[in-house]
Each structure stands twice: as structure tokens, then as C-alpha cells.
Amino acid sequence: MTDSAQNYSYEVTSIDSSGLATITMTSFDSLQYFTGMRVDASTTDSDVTAFVETRVQDALDKWSDQRATPSITVGSETSLRYRIRIENEAPDYNYLTHKLVSSETIDSDTITVNYTPTAMSDSEKAEVYSGVYATRASLWNRLQADSRLDSVLGGLNIAIGSHATWDASAGGSFDWSTDQIAGRNVSNVERVSTGRYKVHFRNPFPDTQYATVCTAGSTDYSGTGSSPRNLSVMNRTTDYVEVLCERSDDAVNEDNFYNSVVVVNADDGHYDSFGIDLQHRERFYFGDTITQRIQTILGKNDSDMAHYL
């Protein structure tokens, strides 16, 4: 007998004088299982078949134990078992927007598995994105590297300080984009005239109640004919602070090569919950309120923001 669902055959191999019939069951891969039943003159082939069917599961279990790797599955198609299975390489895809869907092509000798990137549904994306996050340090560093930190802080209405250091030795050809040494929350430093500069804030301050610290020069000016340079505040607004560099002995204005301005705003009333979140939250998960605000400021869609995190 051969049963496509079970993949075995059987035959009665002997009957002794007491009426005990020995039945040999053989698997598709030639493993054998022996059982016996009592027969008499009234026993028919259908009786033997019915008895064998009661022993099938025990035979399958024993055959499974005998195989190093079980290769029989009740209900599997025998015709597919002997084909070569080939899995083609999965293509590159964006796991934040697509999933891989497998499909099989079957011929007489092989089963070929192909993978196709398929757009995820909104609900599938939401499930994937829910586990995406960035640590505070990695998000901060990424925003800083993209020159977006100041705009994000400004968009969150978080009051921050400013600082700028620049080399003004080029005089009339001074250019902040090339002559800056360091800067934070500063969009531009503008040369008004010799020694006079406006430091423009990227994110304006809520008022002019801020403190400004200025220094000029990194050279020893104590030699004969020289004097220390002073960098003084001449004007301050919410958008910029204007400073003047001059010699202390004769008040001559000078384009010094090293000027530094630090502006500090310590008004706690402007330090809202977003600022606290940004400073103290360990992880920024996709979909969090503050992360959504940052996403809006950056102008990113969901998949781009998930990738950014």
C-alpha cells in the first residue's frame, strides 16, 4: 500500500502456525517497522489495512527518531521532497518602508524561491517604527553634525546661549563663513567697520536681559609700544550684539585676529518642558511628542525620520 499523505508501504511477510501475521511497513526512504496481528480464516485484506492504519503514527515516530534530520511530514507532498530547493539572494530594500515577500517557482527538478520588496501598509509601518529610537547623545550629535541643532532648539522655543570666536585679521575682506573659529547659535558675524562687528543670533533671545562676555587677542601685548586690546559691547538687541575692538592705550580701533563673544541668558521662565525633555530624556522614540515636533522642524516624512533616528 502507498498513501500519499503518509508515504509508506506494507506487506504481510509471514503467518505462523498460531495465526500470528508479521507485517512489514516500509517508509519512502527504506526504513522498516514491524508489527503483528492475529488472523484467522475470516480475516480479509481490508481488516489488515485497518489494523495497519492504527500503527501508522507509531511507525512515523520511530522513523523520525532514526533519521539524523527528520525529512517526513505528515501531509507533505512526496513529489516535492526530491526537488532541489534554490533560494535567490534577497535584494537590498528599505526595511522602514518595505517588507520582503517570498514566492516559489516549481518545475520538475527545482523549487526556486524569489524575494520581492513590497510596500508596507501604514499599520505595518507603525509597528516597525514603534521600536525605533535614538539616544539623547546620538540625536544631539546628529543634529549638530547636520547644523540643525540651533534650528531645532529654536523651533522648540528653548532659550539657549550663544558664542562666537573669529579671526578678524583679514580686515575689510572678513567673511564669517571662512574666518570663524567657533560658533553656536550664531548665524553670522558682520564687520561694520574697522574693529566693529555685529554678532547675529540664529535664534533670537526673548529680550535683551542677557549677559555678554568679550575677550580679544591671544598675544602678549605687554611689550614696548603695545597695549592690551579691549572688546566692548556697543549695542545689544534680541537679534544681535554689536562689539568694538580697540587698543587700551590710544583707543584706536583694530581688527584683531582673535575675538570671542559669549552671550548667556539665564531666564528659567523660557526653559519649558521641551527643554527639560531634550536635556534629560535618555531615548527619543519615534512618535513621542517631542520627536514629532523635531520631525516637523526638520521637515521629514515618517520613514525619513525613522531612518534619521
Coordinates of N, CA and C in Angstrom, one line a residue, residues 11 15 34 55 64 85 91 101 109 153 160 167 183 189 191 197 217 223 228 242 247 255 261-262 286 300 307:
E11 N 3.4 -4.9 3.7 CA 3.0 -6.2 3.2 C 3.1 -7.2 4.4
I15 N 3.0 -15.7 8.1 CA 2.0 -16.1 9.1 C 2.4 -17.4 9.7
F34 N 8.1 -3.2 12.0 CA 7.5 -4.5 12.1 C 6.4 -4.5 13.1
R55 N -1.4 1.6 13.3 CA 0.0 1.6 13.7 C 0.9 2.7 13.0
S64 N 11.1 8.8 12.4 CA 11.6 10.2 12.7 C 12.8 10.1 13.6
R85 N 16.0 22.7 -3.8 CA 15.4 24.0 -3.4 C 16.5 25.1 -3.5
P91 N 17.1 41.0 -2.4 CA 17.6 42.3 -2.8 C 17.7 43.3 -1.7
V101 N 8.6 39.8 0.4 CA 7.6 38.8 0.2 C 8.2 37.7 -0.6
D109 N 12.5 19.7 -11.5 CA 13.8 19.5 -10.8 C 14.0 20.4 -9.6
L153 N 16.4 73.6 18.4 CA 16.2 74.3 19.7 C 15.3 75.5 19.6
I160 N 18.6 79.3 24.5 CA 20.0 78.8 24.6 C 20.9 80.0 24.5
D167 N 38.5 85.2 13.5 CA 39.7 85.8 13.1 C 39.4 87.0 12.2
G183 N 31.5 78.7 16.9 CA 30.3 79.4 17.0 C 29.1 78.4 17.4
V189 N 28.5 86.7 11.7 CA 29.2 87.8 12.3 C 29.5 88.8 11.2
R191 N 31.1 92.4 9.8 CA 32.0 93.5 10.0 C 31.4 94.8 9.6
Y197 N 31.9 94.9 15.0 CA 31.2 93.7 14.5 C 29.9 93.5 15.1
G217 N 42.2 88.9 21.4 CA 43.6 88.7 21.3 C 44.1 87.4 22.1
G223 N 54.6 94.3 25.6 CA 55.9 94.8 25.1 C 55.8 96.3 24.8
P228 N 47.1 96.2 25.7 CA 46.0 95.2 25.6 C 44.9 95.7 24.7
E242 N 26.4 94.0 19.3 CA 27.5 94.7 18.5 C 28.6 95.0 19.4
R247 N 42.5 99.4 21.0 CA 43.7 99.4 21.8 C 43.4 100.2 23.1
D255 N 41.2 95.5 13.9 CA 40.7 94.2 13.5 C 41.6 93.1 14.1
V261 N 33.1 86.2 21.8 CA 31.9 86.8 22.5 C 31.0 85.6 23.0
V262 N 30.7 85.7 24.3 CA 29.8 84.7 24.9 C 28.6 85.4 25.4
F286 N 10.4 57.1 18.1 CA 9.6 57.6 17.1 C 8.1 57.7 17.6
K300 N 10.8 66.2 7.8 CA 11.0 64.9 7.3 C 9.7 64.1 7.4
H307 N 14.4 56.6 9.8 CA 15.8 56.4 9.4 C 16.8 57.3 10.1

